[in-house]
Coordinates of C-alpha atoms in Angstrom, one line a residue:
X1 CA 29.6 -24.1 -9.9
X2 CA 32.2 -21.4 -11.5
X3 CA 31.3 -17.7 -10.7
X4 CA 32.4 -16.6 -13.8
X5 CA 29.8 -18.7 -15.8
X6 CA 27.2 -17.2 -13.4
X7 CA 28.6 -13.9 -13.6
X8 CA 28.6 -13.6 -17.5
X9 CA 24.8 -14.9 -17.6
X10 CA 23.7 -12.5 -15.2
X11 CA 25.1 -10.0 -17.4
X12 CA 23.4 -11.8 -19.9
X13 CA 20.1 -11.3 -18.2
X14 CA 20.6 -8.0 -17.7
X15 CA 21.3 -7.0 -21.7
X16 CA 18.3 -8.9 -22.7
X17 CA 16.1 -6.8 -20.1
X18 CA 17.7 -3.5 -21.6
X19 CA 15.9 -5.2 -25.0
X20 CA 12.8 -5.1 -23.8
X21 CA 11.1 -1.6 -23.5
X22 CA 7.9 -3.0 -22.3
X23 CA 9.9 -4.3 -19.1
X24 CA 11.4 -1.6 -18.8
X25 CA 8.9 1.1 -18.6
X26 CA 6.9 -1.3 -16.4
X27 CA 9.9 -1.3 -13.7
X28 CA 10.2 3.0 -14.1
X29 CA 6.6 3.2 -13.7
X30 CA 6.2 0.6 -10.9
X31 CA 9.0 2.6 -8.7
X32 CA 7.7 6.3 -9.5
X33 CA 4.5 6.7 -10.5
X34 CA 2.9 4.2 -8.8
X35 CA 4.5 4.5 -5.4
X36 CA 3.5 8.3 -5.7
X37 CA -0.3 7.4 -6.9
X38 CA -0.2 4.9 -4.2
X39 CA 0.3 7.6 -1.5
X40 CA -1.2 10.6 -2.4
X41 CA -4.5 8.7 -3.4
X42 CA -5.2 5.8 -0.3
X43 CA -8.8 5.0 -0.8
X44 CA -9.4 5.5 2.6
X45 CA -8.7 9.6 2.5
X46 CA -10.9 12.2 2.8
X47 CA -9.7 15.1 0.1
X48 CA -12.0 17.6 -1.2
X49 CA -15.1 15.7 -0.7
X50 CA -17.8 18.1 -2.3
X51 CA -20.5 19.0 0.6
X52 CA -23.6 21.4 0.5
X53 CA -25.9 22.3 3.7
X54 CA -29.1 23.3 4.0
X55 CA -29.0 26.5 6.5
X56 CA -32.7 26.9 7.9
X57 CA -31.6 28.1 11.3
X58 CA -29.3 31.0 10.2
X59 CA -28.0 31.4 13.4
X60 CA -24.8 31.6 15.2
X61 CA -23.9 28.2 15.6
X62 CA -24.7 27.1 12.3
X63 CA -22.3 29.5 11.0
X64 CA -19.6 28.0 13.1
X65 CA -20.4 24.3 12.0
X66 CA -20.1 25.6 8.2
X67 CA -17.5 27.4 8.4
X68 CA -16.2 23.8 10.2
X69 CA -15.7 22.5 7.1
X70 CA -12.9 23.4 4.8
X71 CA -9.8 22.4 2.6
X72 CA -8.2 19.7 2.6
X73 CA -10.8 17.0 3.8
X74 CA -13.6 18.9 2.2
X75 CA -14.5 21.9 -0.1
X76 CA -15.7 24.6 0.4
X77 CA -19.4 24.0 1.7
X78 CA -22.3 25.2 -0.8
X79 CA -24.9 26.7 0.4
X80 CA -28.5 25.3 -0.9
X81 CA -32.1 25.4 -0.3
X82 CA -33.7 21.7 0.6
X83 CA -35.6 21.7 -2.9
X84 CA -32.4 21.8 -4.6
X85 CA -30.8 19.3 -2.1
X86 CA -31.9 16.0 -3.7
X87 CA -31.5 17.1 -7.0
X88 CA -27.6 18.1 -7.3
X89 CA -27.2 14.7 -5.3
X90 CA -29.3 13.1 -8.0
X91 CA -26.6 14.8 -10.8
X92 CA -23.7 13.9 -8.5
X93 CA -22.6 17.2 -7.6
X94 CA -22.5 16.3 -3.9
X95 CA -21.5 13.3 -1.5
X96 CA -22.5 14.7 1.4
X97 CA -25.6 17.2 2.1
X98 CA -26.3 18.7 5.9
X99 CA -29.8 20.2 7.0
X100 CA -29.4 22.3 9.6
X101 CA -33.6 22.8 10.7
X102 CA -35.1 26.0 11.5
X103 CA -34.4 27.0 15.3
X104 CA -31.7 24.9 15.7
X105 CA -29.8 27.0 18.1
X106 CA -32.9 27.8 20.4
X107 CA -33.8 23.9 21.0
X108 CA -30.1 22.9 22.0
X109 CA -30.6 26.4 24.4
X110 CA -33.5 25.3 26.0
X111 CA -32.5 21.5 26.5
X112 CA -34.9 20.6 23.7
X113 CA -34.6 17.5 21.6
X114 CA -33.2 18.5 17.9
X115 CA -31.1 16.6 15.0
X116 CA -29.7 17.1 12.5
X117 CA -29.7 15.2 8.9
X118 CA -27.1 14.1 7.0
X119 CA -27.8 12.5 3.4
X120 CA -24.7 10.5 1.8
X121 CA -24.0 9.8 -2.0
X122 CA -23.5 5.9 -0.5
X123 CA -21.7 5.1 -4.3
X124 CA -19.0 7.0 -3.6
X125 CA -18.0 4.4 -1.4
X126 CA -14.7 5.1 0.4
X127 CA -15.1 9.0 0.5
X128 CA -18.7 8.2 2.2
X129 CA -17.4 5.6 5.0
X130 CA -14.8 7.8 6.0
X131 CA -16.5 11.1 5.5
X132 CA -20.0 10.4 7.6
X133 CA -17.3 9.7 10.8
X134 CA -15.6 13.6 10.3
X135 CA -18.7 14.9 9.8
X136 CA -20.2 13.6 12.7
X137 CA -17.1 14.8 14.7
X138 CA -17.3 18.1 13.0
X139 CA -20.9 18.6 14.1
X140 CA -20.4 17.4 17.8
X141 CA -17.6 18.9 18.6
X142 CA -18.9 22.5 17.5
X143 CA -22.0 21.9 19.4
X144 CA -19.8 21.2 22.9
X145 CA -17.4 23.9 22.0
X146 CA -20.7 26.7 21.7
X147 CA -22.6 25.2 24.4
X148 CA -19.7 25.4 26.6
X149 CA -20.4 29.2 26.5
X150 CA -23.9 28.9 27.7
X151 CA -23.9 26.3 30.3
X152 CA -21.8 25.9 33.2
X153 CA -19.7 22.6 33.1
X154 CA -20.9 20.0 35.7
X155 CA -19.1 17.0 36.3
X156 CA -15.1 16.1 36.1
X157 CA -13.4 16.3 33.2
X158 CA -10.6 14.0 31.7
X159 CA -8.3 14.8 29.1
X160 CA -7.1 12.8 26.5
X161 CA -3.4 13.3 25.7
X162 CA -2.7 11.7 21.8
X163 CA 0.5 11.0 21.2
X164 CA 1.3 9.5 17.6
X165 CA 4.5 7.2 17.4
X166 CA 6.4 7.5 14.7
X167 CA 3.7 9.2 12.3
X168 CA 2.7 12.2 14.1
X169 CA 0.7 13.9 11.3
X170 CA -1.2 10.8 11.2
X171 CA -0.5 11.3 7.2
X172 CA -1.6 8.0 5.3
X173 CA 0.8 9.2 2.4
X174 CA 3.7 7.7 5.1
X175 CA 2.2 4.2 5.4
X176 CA 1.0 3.9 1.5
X177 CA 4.6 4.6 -0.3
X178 CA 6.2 2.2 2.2
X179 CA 3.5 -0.6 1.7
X180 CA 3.7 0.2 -1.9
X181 CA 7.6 0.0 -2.5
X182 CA 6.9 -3.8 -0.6
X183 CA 4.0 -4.7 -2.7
X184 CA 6.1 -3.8 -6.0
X185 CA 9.4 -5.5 -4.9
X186 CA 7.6 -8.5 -5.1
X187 CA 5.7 -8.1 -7.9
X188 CA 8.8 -7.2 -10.2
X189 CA 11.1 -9.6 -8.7
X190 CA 8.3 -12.5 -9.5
X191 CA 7.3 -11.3 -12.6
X192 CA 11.1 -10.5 -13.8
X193 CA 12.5 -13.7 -13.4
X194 CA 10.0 -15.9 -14.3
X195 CA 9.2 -13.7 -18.1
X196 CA 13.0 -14.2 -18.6
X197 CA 12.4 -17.9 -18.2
X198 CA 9.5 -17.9 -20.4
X199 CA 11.4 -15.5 -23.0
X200 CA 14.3 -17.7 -23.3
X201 CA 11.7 -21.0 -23.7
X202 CA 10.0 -18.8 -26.5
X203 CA 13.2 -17.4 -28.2
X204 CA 14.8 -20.7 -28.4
X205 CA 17.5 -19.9 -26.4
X206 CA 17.4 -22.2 -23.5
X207 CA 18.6 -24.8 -26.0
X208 CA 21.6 -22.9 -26.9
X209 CA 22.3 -22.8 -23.1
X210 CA 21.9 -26.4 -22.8
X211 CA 24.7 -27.3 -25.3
X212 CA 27.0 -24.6 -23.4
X213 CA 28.9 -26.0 -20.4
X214 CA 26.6 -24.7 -17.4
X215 CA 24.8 -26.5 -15.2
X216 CA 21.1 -25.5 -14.2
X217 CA 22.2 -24.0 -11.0
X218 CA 24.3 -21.8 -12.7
X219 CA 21.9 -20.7 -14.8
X220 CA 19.0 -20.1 -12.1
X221 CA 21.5 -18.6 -10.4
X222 CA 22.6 -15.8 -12.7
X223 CA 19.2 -15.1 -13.1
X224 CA 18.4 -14.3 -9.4
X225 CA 21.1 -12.2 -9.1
X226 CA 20.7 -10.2 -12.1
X227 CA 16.8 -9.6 -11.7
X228 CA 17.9 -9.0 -7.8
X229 CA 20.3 -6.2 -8.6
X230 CA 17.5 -4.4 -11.1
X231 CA 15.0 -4.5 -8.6
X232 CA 17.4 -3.6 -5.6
X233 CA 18.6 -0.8 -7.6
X234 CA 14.7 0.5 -8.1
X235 CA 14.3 0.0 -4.9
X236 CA 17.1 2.2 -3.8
X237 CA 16.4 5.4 -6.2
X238 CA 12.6 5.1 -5.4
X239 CA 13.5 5.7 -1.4
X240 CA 15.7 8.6 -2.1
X241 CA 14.0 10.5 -5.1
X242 CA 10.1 9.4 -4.6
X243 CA 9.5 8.7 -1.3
X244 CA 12.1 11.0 0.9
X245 CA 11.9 13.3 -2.6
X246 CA 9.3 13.6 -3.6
X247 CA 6.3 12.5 -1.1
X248 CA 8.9 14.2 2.1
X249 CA 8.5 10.6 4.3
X250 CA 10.7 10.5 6.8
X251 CA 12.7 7.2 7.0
X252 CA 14.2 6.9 10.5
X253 CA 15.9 3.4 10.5
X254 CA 18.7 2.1 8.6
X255 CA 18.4 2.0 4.2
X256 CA 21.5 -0.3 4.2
X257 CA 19.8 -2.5 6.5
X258 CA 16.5 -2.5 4.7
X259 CA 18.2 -3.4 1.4
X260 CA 19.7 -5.9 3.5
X261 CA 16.7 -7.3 4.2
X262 CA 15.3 -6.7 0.9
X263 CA 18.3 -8.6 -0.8
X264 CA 17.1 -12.0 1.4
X265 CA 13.6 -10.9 0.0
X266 CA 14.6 -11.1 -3.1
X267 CA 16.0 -14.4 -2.8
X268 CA 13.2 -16.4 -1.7
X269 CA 10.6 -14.0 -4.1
X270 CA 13.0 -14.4 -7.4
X271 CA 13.4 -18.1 -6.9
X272 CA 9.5 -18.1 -6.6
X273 CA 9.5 -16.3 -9.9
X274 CA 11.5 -19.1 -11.8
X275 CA 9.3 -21.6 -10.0
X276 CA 5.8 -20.4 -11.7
X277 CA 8.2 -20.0 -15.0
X278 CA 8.6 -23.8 -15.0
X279 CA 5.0 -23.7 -14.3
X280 CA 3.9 -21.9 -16.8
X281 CA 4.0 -23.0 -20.7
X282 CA 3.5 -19.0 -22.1
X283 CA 3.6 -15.9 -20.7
X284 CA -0.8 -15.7 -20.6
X285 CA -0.5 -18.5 -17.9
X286 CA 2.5 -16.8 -16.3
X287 CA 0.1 -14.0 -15.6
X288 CA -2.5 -16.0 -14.4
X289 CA -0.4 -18.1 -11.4
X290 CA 1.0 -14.6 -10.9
X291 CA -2.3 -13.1 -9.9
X292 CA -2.9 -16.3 -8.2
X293 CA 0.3 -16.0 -6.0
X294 CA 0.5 -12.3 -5.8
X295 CA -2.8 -11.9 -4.4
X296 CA -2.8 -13.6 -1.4
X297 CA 0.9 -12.3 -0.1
X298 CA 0.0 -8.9 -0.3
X299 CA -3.3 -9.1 1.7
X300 CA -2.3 -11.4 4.2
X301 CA 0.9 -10.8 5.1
X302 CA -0.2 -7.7 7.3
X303 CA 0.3 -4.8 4.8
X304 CA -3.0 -4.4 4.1
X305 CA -4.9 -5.5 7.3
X306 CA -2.9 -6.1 10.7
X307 CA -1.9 -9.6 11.1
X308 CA -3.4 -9.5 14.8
X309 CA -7.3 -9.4 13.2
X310 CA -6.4 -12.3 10.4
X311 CA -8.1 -15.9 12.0
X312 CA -5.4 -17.9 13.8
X313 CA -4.9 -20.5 10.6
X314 CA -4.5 -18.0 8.8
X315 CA -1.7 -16.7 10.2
X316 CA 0.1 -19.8 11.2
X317 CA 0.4 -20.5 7.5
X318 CA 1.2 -17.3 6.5
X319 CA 4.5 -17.8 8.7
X320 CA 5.7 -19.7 5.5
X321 CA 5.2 -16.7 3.3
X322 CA 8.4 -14.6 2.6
X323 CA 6.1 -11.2 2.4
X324 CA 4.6 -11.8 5.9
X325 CA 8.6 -10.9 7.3
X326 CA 9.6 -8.8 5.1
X327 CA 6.8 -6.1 5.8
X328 CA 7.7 -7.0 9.3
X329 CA 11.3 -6.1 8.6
X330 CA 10.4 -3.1 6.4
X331 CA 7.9 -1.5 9.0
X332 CA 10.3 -2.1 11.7
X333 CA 13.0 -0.2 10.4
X334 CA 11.7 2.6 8.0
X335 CA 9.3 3.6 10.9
X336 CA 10.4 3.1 14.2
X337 CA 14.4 3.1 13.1
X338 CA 15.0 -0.8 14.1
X339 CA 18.3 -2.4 14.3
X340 CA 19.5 -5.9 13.2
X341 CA 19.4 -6.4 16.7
X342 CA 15.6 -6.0 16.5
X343 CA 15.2 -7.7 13.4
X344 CA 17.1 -10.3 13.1
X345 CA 14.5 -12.8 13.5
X346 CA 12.9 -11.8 10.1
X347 CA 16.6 -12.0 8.3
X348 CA 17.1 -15.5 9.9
X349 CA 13.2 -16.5 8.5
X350 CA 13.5 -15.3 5.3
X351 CA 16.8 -16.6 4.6
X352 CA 15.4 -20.0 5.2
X353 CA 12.4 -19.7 3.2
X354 CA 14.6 -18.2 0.8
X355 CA 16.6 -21.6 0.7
X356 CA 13.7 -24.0 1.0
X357 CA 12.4 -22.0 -2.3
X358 CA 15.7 -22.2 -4.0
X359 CA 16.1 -25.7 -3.6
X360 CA 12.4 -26.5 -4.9
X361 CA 12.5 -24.1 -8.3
X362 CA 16.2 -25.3 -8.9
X363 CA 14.7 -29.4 -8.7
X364 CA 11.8 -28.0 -10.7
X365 CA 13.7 -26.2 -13.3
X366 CA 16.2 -29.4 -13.7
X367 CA 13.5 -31.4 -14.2
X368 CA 12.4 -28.7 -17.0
X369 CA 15.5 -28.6 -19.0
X370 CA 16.1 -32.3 -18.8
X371 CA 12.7 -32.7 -20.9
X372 CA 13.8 -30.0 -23.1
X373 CA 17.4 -31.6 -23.7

C-alpha cells in the first residue's frame, strides 16, 4: 500500500461528497436538527398535556389538587361541567379529564370510602402512559399532604433520600441528544460509504480506478478514512454547538476520548458500509439492507432498552455488534466522566470487530471489482 494513493482518493471522496447537495444537507440535518428534535421531543415526556376537571366538591382540597397541576408537564387545568366532559374529549380537546364528586372533602374527613375518576384520551398513546402515573401522584400526594393537617400521624415514618447520579434534573433532553448523536454516527458512517460505492458503480468510475495503479485496499481504504473524518468532524461541532450549545448538557468525561472511541467506531461501522455497497446492485436496495442492519443495532445494543432486560441470547450475540460498545463507551464517558482506564475494554472490542469487518468487506469488495475488471 502507498499512503499517498490513499491519501489523494480520500480527498477524492471528499470532493465528490461536496457534489452532492442531497448528502450534504442530510449530514447538516442529521447533526443539528435532529439531535435537537430528538431531545426536546422524547416520546416518553409529559409537556403541556391539555387536562380539564370536573369540580363538584368545590372545596378546599380540590382547589389544591387543581391548582397541582401546572406548566410544564401540563396546562393549565380547564374547568368543566360533566356534560361537557365527554364531549371536548370526543373533539380531542383533552387527554386527560378528572371528576372530583360532590363532598369529596367531607368523606376522606370522616374515613369514608370515596374516588375519584380519571378518563384518558388512550390514542394519544405516550402522553397517556406517562401522564395517568403523574396524575395519580399529583392526586395522592395532595390528599396525604391536606390530611396530614387533620389527623395525627400514627406509625414510624421513613424517608426516602433520592439522589440522581450524574443527571440530577432527571431531564430526558440529557439522555436523548447523547443516544441520538450514537444512533446518527452510525447511520451516516453506513450510509456514506456504502452510496459512494454505489455512486462510483453508477457513474462509471470504478472502471477508471481499475486501470489506475491502486489496489482494492487502497481504495476501501481512502474511503473509510474520508467518510470517517466527515462524520468525526459532525460529530465534534454537534457536541459543542447543539448539545453543550444549544440543548445546555453537561458532558463530564473526556471529548478527545470519546472521538477516540468514535474513530474505532467508525472503523468497524464504515467498513460495514462498503460491505452492504457490494451487496447492493442500486442505491433502492442499499436502502433496504440499511434499514435491515440499522434496525436491529440501535434497539439492541442498549440505547434504547437496557441491555440487562434483553433475553440472555440476545445479548450474547449482540457482543459481536460494534454499536453494543460504543454506547457503552459513549455513556461511560459523556455521563459519568470515564477514563481510558475505565474503558478500555470497549476500545480493545471494537477495534477487533472493527478488523474482523475490514477484512470481510475488503475480501467482498475484491471479489466485486474482479467481476467488474
Amino acid at each position: 500500500m502507498r499512503v499517498a494513493n490513499v491519501f489523494n482518493l480520500g480527498v477524492k471522496e471528499l470532493f465528490s461528497l461536496l457534489r452532492d447537495p442531497v448528502m450534504l444537507v442530510l449530514i447538516g440535518y442529521a447533526f443539528s436538527l435532529a439531535i435537537y428534535a430528538a431531545a426536546t421531543a422524547m416520546p416518553e415526556t409529559l409537556h403541556k398535556a391539555p387536562i380539564a376537571v370536573v369540580d363538584e366538591d368545590r372545596s378546599q382540597l380540590s382547589t389544591r389538587i387543581i391548582d397541582a397541576f401546572y406548566p410544564p408537564q401540563f396546562s393549565a387545568p380547564s374547568l368543566i361541567t360533566r356534560e361537557e366532559m365527554d364531549a371536548r374529549m370526543d373533539a380531542g380537546l383533552d387527554t386527560f379529564a378528572l371528576a372530583i364528586p360532590p363532598d369529596f372533602q367531607r368523606d376522606l374527613l370522616a374515613g369514608r370510602q370515596t374516588e375519584i375518576q380519571l378518563n384518558i384520551d388512550a390514542t394519544r398513546m405516550s402522553q397517556a402512559f406517562t401522564g395517568n402515573s403523574h396524575i395519580q401522584t399529583i392526586v395522592s400526594n395532595e390528599i396525604t399532604t391536606f390530611l396530614k393537617r387533620y389527623r395525627p400521624d400514627s406509625g414510624q415514618q421513613v424517608d426516602l433520600a433520592l439522589r440522581a447520579r450524574f443527571n440530577p434534573e432527571l431531564n430526558k433532553s440529557w439522555f436523548g441528544a447523547v443516544m441520538k448523536i450514537i444512533d446518527n454516527i452510525t447511520l451516516l458512517s453506513i450510509i456514506l460509504t456504502g452510496a459512494a460505492l454505489i455512486r462510483e458503480r453508477e457513474h462509471g468510475t470504478v472502471e477508471h480506478l481499475l486501470v489506475m495503479p491502486v489496489t482494492p485496499f487502497e481504495i476501501m481504504t481512502a474511503k473509510v478514512w474520508a467518510m470517517a473524518v466527515v462524520v468525526l468532524a459532525a460529530t465534534t461541532a454537534s457536541l459543542y454547538l447543539v448539545v453543550e450549545g444549544a440543548l445546555g448538557v453537561p458532558i463530564e468525561g473526556s471529548v478527545p476520548l470519546f472521538l477516540a472511541g468514535t474513530a474505532l467506531h467508525l472503523f468497524a461501522t464504515t467498513s460495514l458500509g462498503i460491505f452492504l455497497g457490494t451487496v447492493a446492485r442500486s442505491m433502492p436496495q442499499f436502502g433496504l439492507l440499511t434499514m435491515l442492519v440499522l434496525l436491529p443495532l440501535q434497539i439492541l445494543s442498549g440505547g434504547t432498552t437496557p441491555r440487562e432486560s434483553m433475553p440472555a441470547p440476545v445479548r450474547g450475540v449482540m457482543l459481536a455488534a460494534p454499536n453494543t460498545h460504543f454506547v457503552m463507551l459513549a455513556q461511560a464517558i459523556l455521563y459519568r466522566g470515564a477514563g481510558f482506564d475505565v474503558v478500555w475494554p470497549q476500545f480493545a472490542a471494537l477495534f477487533l470487530i472493527g478488523c474482523v469487518l475490514f477484512a470481510i468487506s475488503l475480501s467482498r469488495f475484491r471479489k466485486t471489482i474482479g467481476t467488474m475488471a
